[in-house]
Structures are given as structure tokens and as C-alpha cells.
């Protein structure tokens, strides 16, 4: 996923011949200086000494070489990455990192294409350093990410939420935590409990069980977190799907636009339906706000408004998404405050 720069030093193109009158000696010298500077990495002072001219002359020659097409600089990234959209999205939301992946036209409306997980795995390989504590929240995209991991610095891995269905834990977030720990060679702290409980009392009792309490102890130590984002509609938010029809209608009436780690947000990034969090096994929002790097993985046009809402919450510092979601986000109303302003939009 690393960018690569290709410097093409040519002789004299047809366009170049028509635009200048440089003699052959000047052309050869300019090409040689450009080769030394761009390809061999020599400084202008070193080039000046080699050719017996001032460094100011070298600077002028290099500038002329660019202006007159003797040197062409191409910045290329792998085909699946959209560098222009990535930079624009990063700037619009004030993110630390934004990585936009090309999505096939036929999959533009598909939420969280699997290739997002592959790119997110590469990004985590860059962001996680030895000794970090990596937190993974439930989500299909984080599960795809963990499956794609092939490099990760030695770190502790902790599960940040309960599972969607305890019966599928081995194939879901528990397995994602184990996989990440296996790749990194660090310790794993999974949570063998459902994400959503019938009531707050049951959830509180589970939080004090030994294994779950041990995982919770790491929440304040997390340095890099990976989360998913859900829209408030069937099949795109696991929390939405776990609730009754009456509960869904209740939270919809509060203006919920997005869900992340069992926390609900309105279109402006403010938390709503806080009582739901009391029934859930999940990291708290104020804990996430203190995590230095929170990477969200979410894409698809259908998730555009939800991604916008969560980015406005100030909880996320980096985003991996696709072109269909990015296009929605770039046109999503007034520019928000910087995501790196981690203050709570609800106020103190």
C-alpha cells in the first residue's frame, strides 16, 4: 500500500524541442544533473562540485529540466487505491489517515466490501508498534481485516465488544482477536459474552466475571483501536438486528443515524439512546476518545451518512473506505470540525 515515485529522465521530447533552444551539450548536462539528483540521490552541492559550477546553477538547471519536459515525475500508488480521493477526504474531515479503495461499479452499494479489510490489515501493519495494545471491536469488516493480517508488530490484542452471537464466537470477533495475536506473537484477551444483554443488571454482572473483567482492564491501555460503523437499518447494523421492532422504533425516534460498537449517534455526531450502552458489553466512548489512533473500516454508499455521523463524533482518527462512500462524504453538507479535535460534541 506504499506510494511509489517514478522519475523518468528523458532526452528531448517532441514537445521539448518545440519549446526550447538548448544545444546538445546543455541537454546532456541537464539530463546528467537530473539523473544525479532524482535517481542517485545526490545533493545539489555534490552535483555542483562534480560539474564545476555553483549550486545555484544546478538549481536553475533542475528547475529548467522540469519546466521543459526533460524530467517527468510520476507519483503512482497501487491501482486499487484512490490517492486523490484519499487526500481530499483526509483534509475535509481533518483525519490523520484516510485510505480510499476503488470499488467495482456493481458493488458500489454493497456495505463494507471485503477488500476494505485487506487494505485495513496493511494499514494496521504500518500503525501498530511493538508494545502497543490493539483493540478490536465487533464488525464484519474487522473480521475480514484480521483474516487478512500477515504482519503486525508484537503487541497485546484485546476485544472491545461482546459478540453478535455467542454461538458464532469462534468464527467472529473472538477468532479475530486470536488471529491478530497469533500474527503479532502477543497476548490475546477475548470476550466470551454477547454484545447485547436483556437488561443493564445482567450486563453489569457479566462485566465483573473474571475473563471479561480482565479484558476490560486493558481498555484504558489501548493505543490503536479498530472499529466498524453501521447504518440504522436491517443487515447493516448488527445492533439494529438484535433489537425488537419496538426498540428500533424508539431509537429511530431519537434521530439515530449510525451505530459504532453499540453506541448510537445522530447525524451531527451526538450520542443518543445512551441507555442501550448500559445493556451492552462494550468499550465506553470516553475510553475510545482517549485512544491515540482509532481506525474505522466502513464503505458502501448505503453507509455514507452513518460514516459521516461517526466522523463528526470525534471518536475516529483514521478511516478506510471505498470510492462510493467517499463520494458521498465529500458532498455531505458543511465541512465538519477536524476529527482530530477529540472533544465530545455533546459537551462536558
mmCIF file of C-alpha atoms in Angstrom:
data_model
loop_
_atom_site.group_PDB
_atom_site.id
_atom_site.type_symbol
_atom_site.label_atom_id
_atom_site.label_comp_id
_atom_site.label_asym_id
_atom_site.label_seq_id
_atom_site.Cartn_x
_atom_site.Cartn_y
_atom_site.Cartn_z
ATOM 1 C CA UNK A 1 0.000 0.000 0.000
ATOM 2 C CA UNK A 2 3.040 2.249 -0.064
ATOM 3 C CA UNK A 3 3.213 5.009 -2.655
ATOM 4 C CA UNK A 4 5.995 4.790 -5.190
ATOM 5 C CA UNK A 5 7.570 7.610 -7.143
ATOM 6 C CA UNK A 6 8.968 7.067 -10.592
ATOM 7 C CA UNK A 7 11.341 9.647 -12.047
ATOM 8 C CA UNK A 8 11.657 9.439 -15.809
ATOM 9 C CA UNK A 9 14.683 11.340 -17.147
ATOM 10 C CA UNK A 10 14.467 11.577 -20.901
ATOM 11 C CA UNK A 11 16.436 13.191 -23.643
ATOM 12 C CA UNK A 12 14.438 15.665 -25.641
ATOM 13 C CA UNK A 13 10.776 15.049 -26.477
ATOM 14 C CA UNK A 14 8.986 16.486 -29.470
ATOM 15 C CA UNK A 15 7.202 18.901 -27.148
ATOM 16 C CA UNK A 16 10.510 19.816 -25.565
ATOM 17 C CA UNK A 17 12.186 20.533 -28.943
ATOM 18 C CA UNK A 18 9.435 22.933 -29.918
ATOM 19 C CA UNK A 19 9.505 24.743 -26.574
ATOM 20 C CA UNK A 20 13.224 25.485 -26.209
ATOM 21 C CA UNK A 21 16.512 26.037 -27.949
ATOM 22 C CA UNK A 22 19.064 24.130 -25.927
ATOM 23 C CA UNK A 23 22.227 22.887 -27.508
ATOM 24 C CA UNK A 24 23.277 19.247 -27.247
ATOM 25 C CA UNK A 25 25.871 19.997 -24.559
ATOM 26 C CA UNK A 26 23.273 21.772 -22.412
ATOM 27 C CA UNK A 27 20.831 18.927 -22.880
ATOM 28 C CA UNK A 28 23.382 16.289 -21.920
ATOM 29 C CA UNK A 29 24.478 18.261 -18.860
ATOM 30 C CA UNK A 30 20.909 18.926 -17.721
ATOM 31 C CA UNK A 31 19.975 15.246 -18.108
ATOM 32 C CA UNK A 32 23.101 14.195 -16.202
ATOM 33 C CA UNK A 33 22.409 16.597 -13.340
ATOM 34 C CA UNK A 34 18.778 15.482 -13.173
ATOM 35 C CA UNK A 35 19.869 11.848 -13.086
ATOM 36 C CA UNK A 36 22.280 12.545 -10.227
ATOM 37 C CA UNK A 37 19.655 14.461 -8.233
ATOM 38 C CA UNK A 38 16.455 12.461 -8.809
ATOM 39 C CA UNK A 39 17.734 8.924 -9.340
ATOM 40 C CA UNK A 40 21.036 8.783 -7.472
ATOM 41 C CA UNK A 41 20.006 10.990 -4.554
ATOM 42 C CA UNK A 42 22.985 13.327 -4.695
ATOM 43 C CA UNK A 43 22.717 16.809 -3.225
ATOM 44 C CA UNK A 44 22.923 19.998 -5.268
ATOM 45 C CA UNK A 45 26.255 20.784 -3.612
ATOM 46 C CA UNK A 46 27.685 17.404 -4.632
ATOM 47 C CA UNK A 47 26.464 17.890 -8.200
ATOM 48 C CA UNK A 48 27.937 21.390 -8.310
ATOM 49 C CA UNK A 49 31.331 20.069 -7.231
ATOM 50 C CA UNK A 50 31.245 17.300 -9.827
ATOM 51 C CA UNK A 51 30.394 19.629 -12.715
ATOM 52 C CA UNK A 52 32.442 22.608 -11.532
ATOM 53 C CA UNK A 53 29.509 25.024 -11.254
ATOM 54 C CA UNK A 54 27.700 26.770 -8.403
ATOM 55 C CA UNK A 55 24.836 25.070 -6.567
ATOM 56 C CA UNK A 56 22.625 27.936 -7.756
ATOM 57 C CA UNK A 57 23.395 26.947 -11.342
ATOM 58 C CA UNK A 58 22.469 23.367 -10.507
ATOM 59 C CA UNK A 59 19.158 24.550 -9.010
ATOM 60 C CA UNK A 60 18.370 26.558 -12.162
ATOM 61 C CA UNK A 61 19.212 23.643 -14.430
ATOM 62 C CA UNK A 62 16.986 21.260 -12.434
ATOM 63 C CA UNK A 63 14.132 23.750 -12.498
ATOM 64 C CA UNK A 64 14.536 24.227 -16.243
ATOM 65 C CA UNK A 65 14.619 20.454 -16.746
ATOM 66 C CA UNK A 66 11.197 20.173 -15.093
ATOM 67 C CA UNK A 67 9.717 23.140 -16.920
ATOM 68 C CA UNK A 68 10.889 21.958 -20.339
ATOM 69 C CA UNK A 69 9.917 18.289 -20.024
ATOM 70 C CA UNK A 70 13.415 16.834 -19.708
ATOM 71 C CA UNK A 71 12.274 15.338 -16.407
ATOM 72 C CA UNK A 72 8.866 13.843 -15.726
ATOM 73 C CA UNK A 73 7.842 12.982 -12.181
ATOM 74 C CA UNK A 74 5.054 10.442 -11.732
ATOM 75 C CA UNK A 75 3.563 9.576 -8.362
ATOM 76 C CA UNK A 76 1.837 6.224 -8.546
ATOM 77 C CA UNK A 77 0.027 4.107 -5.970
ATOM 78 C CA UNK A 78 -1.388 0.586 -6.445
ATOM 79 C CA UNK A 79 -4.381 0.577 -8.783
ATOM 80 C CA UNK A 80 -6.915 -0.249 -6.076
ATOM 81 C CA UNK A 81 -6.098 2.900 -4.072
ATOM 82 C CA UNK A 82 -7.514 6.301 -4.989
ATOM 83 C CA UNK A 83 -4.849 8.745 -3.801
ATOM 84 C CA UNK A 84 -6.744 11.885 -4.819
ATOM 85 C CA UNK A 85 -9.946 10.959 -3.004
ATOM 86 C CA UNK A 86 -7.924 9.757 0.000
ATOM 87 C CA UNK A 87 -6.163 13.092 0.393
ATOM 88 C CA UNK A 88 -9.349 15.096 -0.167
ATOM 89 C CA UNK A 89 -11.255 13.048 2.407
ATOM 90 C CA UNK A 90 -8.439 13.340 4.950
ATOM 91 C CA UNK A 91 -8.406 17.122 4.536
ATOM 92 C CA UNK A 92 -12.196 17.531 4.676
ATOM 93 C CA UNK A 93 -12.603 15.676 7.969
ATOM 94 C CA UNK A 94 -9.213 16.513 9.466
ATOM 95 C CA UNK A 95 -8.302 12.838 9.732
ATOM 96 C CA UNK A 96 -4.848 11.515 10.453
ATOM 97 C CA UNK A 97 -5.177 8.874 7.726
ATOM 98 C CA UNK A 98 -7.809 8.306 5.064
ATOM 99 C CA UNK A 99 -7.437 5.428 2.623
ATOM 100 C CA UNK A 100 -9.973 5.161 -0.186
ATOM 101 C CA UNK A 101 -10.192 1.895 -2.107
ATOM 102 C CA UNK A 102 -11.626 1.614 -5.595
ATOM 103 C CA UNK A 103 -14.894 -0.294 -5.518
ATOM 104 C CA UNK A 104 -16.283 -2.097 -8.597
ATOM 105 C CA UNK A 105 -19.318 -0.364 -10.077
ATOM 106 C CA UNK A 106 -21.504 -3.406 -9.484
ATOM 107 C CA UNK A 107 -20.567 -3.373 -5.789
ATOM 108 C CA UNK A 108 -20.982 0.371 -5.195
ATOM 109 C CA UNK A 109 -23.935 -0.111 -2.845
ATOM 110 C CA UNK A 110 -22.536 -3.153 -1.052
ATOM 111 C CA UNK A 111 -21.640 -2.276 2.545
ATOM 112 C CA UNK A 112 -18.046 -2.973 3.600
ATOM 113 C CA UNK A 113 -16.581 -4.775 0.560
ATOM 114 C CA UNK A 114 -14.078 -7.411 1.678
ATOM 115 C CA UNK A 115 -11.145 -5.614 0.075
ATOM 116 C CA UNK A 116 -11.507 -2.897 2.736
ATOM 117 C CA UNK A 117 -10.369 -5.434 5.304
ATOM 118 C CA UNK A 118 -7.309 -6.300 3.254
ATOM 119 C CA UNK A 119 -6.247 -2.667 2.962
ATOM 120 C CA UNK A 120 -7.010 -2.050 6.648
ATOM 121 C CA UNK A 121 -4.760 -5.002 7.527
ATOM 122 C CA UNK A 122 -1.896 -3.318 5.668
ATOM 123 C CA UNK A 123 -2.649 -0.023 7.418
ATOM 124 C CA UNK A 124 -2.563 -1.647 10.858
ATOM 125 C CA UNK A 125 0.751 -3.194 9.876
ATOM 126 C CA UNK A 126 2.029 0.370 9.494
ATOM 127 C CA UNK A 127 0.382 1.880 12.577
ATOM 128 C CA UNK A 128 0.942 -0.740 15.280
ATOM 129 C CA UNK A 129 4.307 -0.589 17.024
ATOM 130 C CA UNK A 130 5.951 -3.024 19.400
ATOM 131 C CA UNK A 131 4.402 -2.832 22.841
ATOM 132 C CA UNK A 132 1.099 -1.313 21.665
ATOM 133 C CA UNK A 133 -2.280 -2.557 22.852
ATOM 134 C CA UNK A 134 -4.537 -3.207 19.863
ATOM 135 C CA UNK A 135 -8.289 -3.179 20.455
ATOM 136 C CA UNK A 136 -10.700 -4.874 18.025
ATOM 137 C CA UNK A 137 -14.429 -4.194 18.108
ATOM 138 C CA UNK A 138 -17.082 -6.468 16.620
ATOM 139 C CA UNK A 139 -17.820 -5.998 12.936
ATOM 140 C CA UNK A 140 -17.706 -7.904 9.672
ATOM 141 C CA UNK A 141 -15.057 -5.525 8.357
ATOM 142 C CA UNK A 142 -12.774 -6.050 11.363
ATOM 143 C CA UNK A 143 -13.175 -9.801 10.979
ATOM 144 C CA UNK A 144 -12.131 -9.525 7.304
ATOM 145 C CA UNK A 145 -9.228 -7.314 8.394
ATOM 146 C CA UNK A 146 -7.961 -9.812 10.951
ATOM 147 C CA UNK A 147 -8.178 -12.661 8.440
ATOM 148 C CA UNK A 148 -6.003 -10.656 6.029
ATOM 149 C CA UNK A 149 -3.293 -9.749 8.548
ATOM 150 C CA UNK A 150 0.152 -11.014 7.583
ATOM 151 C CA UNK A 151 2.364 -8.648 9.593
ATOM 152 C CA UNK A 152 1.907 -6.976 12.948
ATOM 153 C CA UNK A 153 4.445 -5.767 15.477
ATOM 154 C CA UNK A 154 4.486 -7.631 18.814
ATOM 155 C CA UNK A 155 1.509 -6.280 20.739
ATOM 156 C CA UNK A 156 -1.296 -7.204 23.102
ATOM 157 C CA UNK A 157 -4.689 -7.693 21.429
ATOM 158 C CA UNK A 158 -7.935 -7.119 23.308
ATOM 159 C CA UNK A 159 -11.552 -7.494 22.256
ATOM 160 C CA UNK A 160 -13.513 -4.249 22.726
ATOM 161 C CA UNK A 161 -17.063 -5.579 22.452
ATOM 162 C CA UNK A 162 -19.022 -8.707 23.078
ATOM 163 C CA UNK A 163 -20.016 -10.839 20.129
ATOM 164 C CA UNK A 164 -23.056 -10.585 17.892
ATOM 165 C CA UNK A 165 -23.953 -14.192 18.573
ATOM 166 C CA UNK A 166 -22.075 -16.127 21.233
ATOM 167 C CA UNK A 167 -22.711 -19.290 19.217
ATOM 168 C CA UNK A 168 -20.565 -17.944 16.369
ATOM 169 C CA UNK A 169 -17.778 -16.527 18.542
ATOM 170 C CA UNK A 170 -15.186 -18.907 17.170
ATOM 171 C CA UNK A 171 -15.827 -17.580 13.659
ATOM 172 C CA UNK A 172 -16.255 -13.942 14.655
ATOM 173 C CA UNK A 173 -14.597 -11.350 16.849
ATOM 174 C CA UNK A 174 -13.043 -13.883 19.227
ATOM 175 C CA UNK A 175 -11.285 -15.520 16.310
ATOM 176 C CA UNK A 176 -10.265 -12.080 15.005
ATOM 177 C CA UNK A 177 -8.544 -11.309 18.312
ATOM 178 C CA UNK A 178 -6.820 -14.685 18.319
ATOM 179 C CA UNK A 179 -5.702 -14.253 14.713
ATOM 180 C CA UNK A 180 -4.224 -10.800 15.350
ATOM 181 C CA UNK A 181 -2.416 -12.056 18.459
ATOM 182 C CA UNK A 182 -1.072 -15.034 16.518
ATOM 183 C CA UNK A 183 0.352 -12.784 13.794
ATOM 184 C CA UNK A 184 1.873 -10.364 16.319
ATOM 185 C CA UNK A 185 3.096 -13.009 18.741
ATOM 186 C CA UNK A 186 1.405 -11.151 21.606
ATOM 187 C CA UNK A 187 -1.219 -11.998 24.211
ATOM 188 C CA UNK A 188 -4.913 -12.239 23.342
ATOM 189 C CA UNK A 189 -7.750 -11.126 25.599
ATOM 190 C CA UNK A 190 -11.055 -12.208 24.020
ATOM 191 C CA UNK A 191 -14.530 -11.668 25.467
ATOM 192 C CA UNK A 192 -16.799 -14.712 25.528
ATOM 193 C CA UNK A 193 -20.075 -12.865 26.032
ATOM 194 C CA UNK A 194 -22.907 -11.474 23.905
ATOM 195 C CA UNK A 195 -22.727 -7.823 22.943
ATOM 196 C CA UNK A 196 -26.326 -7.085 23.911
ATOM 197 C CA UNK A 197 -27.954 -8.294 27.134
ATOM 198 C CA UNK A 198 -31.631 -8.232 28.181
ATOM 199 C CA UNK A 199 -31.079 -5.559 30.832
ATOM 200 C CA UNK A 200 -28.438 -3.362 32.446
ATOM 201 C CA UNK A 201 -28.191 -5.538 35.583
ATOM 202 C CA UNK A 202 -27.256 -8.645 33.591
ATOM 203 C CA UNK A 203 -24.663 -6.687 31.629
ATOM 204 C CA UNK A 204 -23.133 -5.281 34.803
ATOM 205 C CA UNK A 205 -22.906 -8.750 36.348
ATOM 206 C CA UNK A 206 -21.128 -10.099 33.270
ATOM 207 C CA UNK A 207 -18.610 -7.242 33.319
ATOM 208 C CA UNK A 208 -17.404 -8.495 36.693
ATOM 209 C CA UNK A 209 -16.809 -12.076 35.573
ATOM 210 C CA UNK A 210 -13.106 -12.890 35.713
ATOM 211 C CA UNK A 211 -12.306 -13.291 31.997
ATOM 212 C CA UNK A 212 -14.397 -10.332 30.901
ATOM 213 C CA UNK A 213 -13.098 -8.105 33.710
ATOM 214 C CA UNK A 214 -9.532 -8.948 32.670
ATOM 215 C CA UNK A 215 -10.220 -7.758 29.130
ATOM 216 C CA UNK A 216 -11.910 -4.608 30.435
ATOM 217 C CA UNK A 217 -8.755 -3.758 32.402
ATOM 218 C CA UNK A 218 -6.958 -3.231 29.093
ATOM 219 C CA UNK A 219 -9.488 -0.758 27.675
ATOM 220 C CA UNK A 220 -7.700 2.225 29.221
ATOM 221 C CA UNK A 221 -4.381 0.953 27.842
ATOM 222 C CA UNK A 222 -5.450 0.616 24.195
ATOM 223 C CA UNK A 223 -3.201 2.623 21.841
ATOM 224 C CA UNK A 224 -4.692 1.555 18.498
ATOM 225 C CA UNK A 225 -8.333 0.562 18.040
ATOM 226 C CA UNK A 226 -10.124 -0.844 15.024
ATOM 227 C CA UNK A 227 -13.893 -0.352 14.769
ATOM 228 C CA UNK A 228 -16.774 -0.811 12.335
ATOM 229 C CA UNK A 229 -19.664 1.536 11.563
ATOM 230 C CA UNK A 230 -23.277 0.528 10.959
ATOM 231 C CA UNK A 231 -26.228 2.366 9.441
ATOM 232 C CA UNK A 232 -29.503 2.195 11.341
ATOM 233 C CA UNK A 233 -31.179 -0.258 9.011
ATOM 234 C CA UNK A 234 -31.581 -4.051 8.723
ATOM 235 C CA UNK A 235 -28.499 -6.017 7.730
ATOM 236 C CA UNK A 236 -26.118 -3.073 8.075
ATOM 237 C CA UNK A 237 -26.132 -2.688 11.870
ATOM 238 C CA UNK A 238 -25.814 -5.801 13.981
ATOM 239 C CA UNK A 239 -27.189 -3.923 16.987
ATOM 240 C CA UNK A 240 -30.249 -2.884 14.967
ATOM 241 C CA UNK A 241 -30.816 -6.519 14.051
ATOM 242 C CA UNK A 242 -30.592 -7.664 17.689
ATOM 243 C CA UNK A 243 -33.337 -5.336 18.944
ATOM 244 C CA UNK A 244 -37.097 -5.760 18.910
ATOM 245 C CA UNK A 245 -39.260 -3.778 16.484
ATOM 246 C CA UNK A 246 -40.454 -1.591 19.346
ATOM 247 C CA UNK A 247 -36.894 -0.833 20.448
ATOM 248 C CA UNK A 248 -35.821 0.006 16.900
ATOM 249 C CA UNK A 249 -38.702 2.437 16.523
ATOM 250 C CA UNK A 250 -37.834 4.036 19.869
ATOM 251 C CA UNK A 251 -34.214 4.690 18.938
ATOM 252 C CA UNK A 252 -35.171 5.805 15.445
ATOM 253 C CA UNK A 253 -37.442 8.421 17.050
ATOM 254 C CA UNK A 254 -34.361 9.810 18.820
ATOM 255 C CA UNK A 255 -32.760 10.534 15.453
ATOM 256 C CA UNK A 256 -30.206 7.716 15.386
ATOM 257 C CA UNK A 257 -28.185 7.782 12.159
ATOM 258 C CA UNK A 258 -25.292 5.477 12.967
ATOM 259 C CA UNK A 259 -24.053 2.790 15.316
ATOM 260 C CA UNK A 260 -20.496 2.023 16.345
ATOM 261 C CA UNK A 261 -19.557 -0.538 18.982
ATOM 262 C CA UNK A 262 -23.160 -0.497 20.297
ATOM 263 C CA UNK A 263 -23.144 3.295 20.701
ATOM 264 C CA UNK A 264 -25.721 5.316 18.766
ATOM 265 C CA UNK A 265 -25.170 8.696 17.078
ATOM 266 C CA UNK A 266 -27.377 11.252 15.387
ATOM 267 C CA UNK A 267 -26.438 12.965 12.106
ATOM 268 C CA UNK A 268 -24.361 15.588 13.944
ATOM 269 C CA UNK A 269 -22.263 13.006 15.772
ATOM 270 C CA UNK A 270 -24.005 13.398 19.123
ATOM 271 C CA UNK A 271 -24.752 10.281 21.162
ATOM 272 C CA UNK A 272 -28.372 9.284 21.534
ATOM 273 C CA UNK A 273 -30.017 6.344 23.286
ATOM 274 C CA UNK A 274 -27.338 6.106 25.964
ATOM 275 C CA UNK A 275 -29.418 3.567 27.871
ATOM 276 C CA UNK A 276 -28.607 0.997 25.181
ATOM 277 C CA UNK A 277 -24.921 1.130 26.113
ATOM 278 C CA UNK A 278 -25.784 0.142 29.663
ATOM 279 C CA UNK A 279 -27.121 -3.167 28.319
ATOM 280 C CA UNK A 280 -24.059 -3.864 26.202
ATOM 281 C CA UNK A 281 -20.645 -5.387 26.733
ATOM 282 C CA UNK A 282 -18.541 -2.744 25.014
ATOM 283 C CA UNK A 283 -15.809 -0.157 25.412
ATOM 284 C CA UNK A 284 -17.075 3.240 26.592
ATOM 285 C CA UNK A 285 -16.992 6.230 24.271
ATOM 286 C CA UNK A 286 -14.845 8.264 26.658
ATOM 287 C CA UNK A 287 -12.306 5.416 26.617
ATOM 288 C CA UNK A 288 -12.290 5.390 22.815
ATOM 289 C CA UNK A 289 -11.833 9.165 22.811
ATOM 290 C CA UNK A 290 -8.580 8.713 24.749
ATOM 291 C CA UNK A 291 -7.182 6.107 22.341
ATOM 292 C CA UNK A 292 -4.464 7.809 20.244
ATOM 293 C CA UNK A 293 -5.423 6.035 16.993
ATOM 294 C CA UNK A 294 -8.950 4.807 16.214
ATOM 295 C CA UNK A 295 -9.294 3.313 12.737
ATOM 296 C CA UNK A 296 -12.788 2.861 11.325
ATOM 297 C CA UNK A 297 -13.399 0.435 8.455
ATOM 298 C CA UNK A 298 -16.635 1.124 6.599
ATOM 299 C CA UNK A 299 -17.709 1.567 2.995
ATOM 300 C CA UNK A 300 -20.536 1.422 0.514
ATOM 301 C CA UNK A 301 -22.935 4.174 -0.475
ATOM 302 C CA UNK A 302 -25.573 2.882 1.936
ATOM 303 C CA UNK A 303 -23.220 3.604 4.842
ATOM 304 C CA UNK A 304 -22.277 7.108 3.707
ATOM 305 C CA UNK A 305 -24.487 9.029 6.150
ATOM 306 C CA UNK A 306 -23.527 6.743 9.035
ATOM 307 C CA UNK A 307 -19.815 7.202 8.381
ATOM 308 C CA UNK A 308 -20.318 10.980 8.254
ATOM 309 C CA UNK A 309 -22.145 10.918 11.589
ATOM 310 C CA UNK A 310 -19.461 8.896 13.364
ATOM 311 C CA UNK A 311 -16.634 11.017 11.935
ATOM 312 C CA UNK A 312 -18.391 14.095 13.343
ATOM 313 C CA UNK A 313 -18.388 12.488 16.815
ATOM 314 C CA UNK A 314 -14.633 12.985 17.223
ATOM 315 C CA UNK A 315 -14.093 9.341 18.145
ATOM 316 C CA UNK A 316 -12.342 8.271 14.927
ATOM 317 C CA UNK A 317 -8.907 9.462 13.793
ATOM 318 C CA UNK A 318 -8.475 7.389 10.604
ATOM 319 C CA UNK A 319 -10.754 5.813 8.012
ATOM 320 C CA UNK A 320 -10.546 3.019 5.450
ATOM 321 C CA UNK A 321 -13.421 3.295 2.973
ATOM 322 C CA UNK A 322 -14.287 2.945 -0.702
ATOM 323 C CA UNK A 323 -14.939 5.338 -3.560
ATOM 324 C CA UNK A 324 -18.736 5.151 -3.392
ATOM 325 C CA UNK A 325 -18.767 6.140 0.288
ATOM 326 C CA UNK A 326 -16.022 8.728 -0.260
ATOM 327 C CA UNK A 327 -18.038 10.475 -2.975
ATOM 328 C CA UNK A 328 -20.996 10.710 -0.622
ATOM 329 C CA UNK A 329 -18.825 12.050 2.202
ATOM 330 C CA UNK A 330 -17.231 14.745 0.054
ATOM 331 C CA UNK A 331 -20.690 16.158 -0.679
ATOM 332 C CA UNK A 332 -22.213 15.634 2.779
ATOM 333 C CA UNK A 333 -23.203 19.145 3.782
ATOM 334 C CA UNK A 334 -20.998 21.701 5.553
ATOM 335 C CA UNK A 335 -17.448 20.640 6.306
ATOM 336 C CA UNK A 336 -17.241 19.195 9.828
ATOM 337 C CA UNK A 337 -14.738 20.105 12.515
ATOM 338 C CA UNK A 338 -11.444 18.246 12.446
ATOM 339 C CA UNK A 339 -11.785 14.635 13.546
ATOM 340 C CA UNK A 340 -8.532 15.108 15.469
ATOM 341 C CA UNK A 341 -10.413 17.512 17.743
ATOM 342 C CA UNK A 342 -11.349 14.710 20.131
ATOM 343 C CA UNK A 343 -13.743 16.780 22.263
ATOM 344 C CA UNK A 344 -17.240 15.395 22.769
ATOM 345 C CA UNK A 345 -19.842 17.161 20.560
ATOM 346 C CA UNK A 346 -22.302 16.675 23.446
ATOM 347 C CA UNK A 347 -20.100 18.876 25.636
ATOM 348 C CA UNK A 348 -18.695 18.059 29.068
#
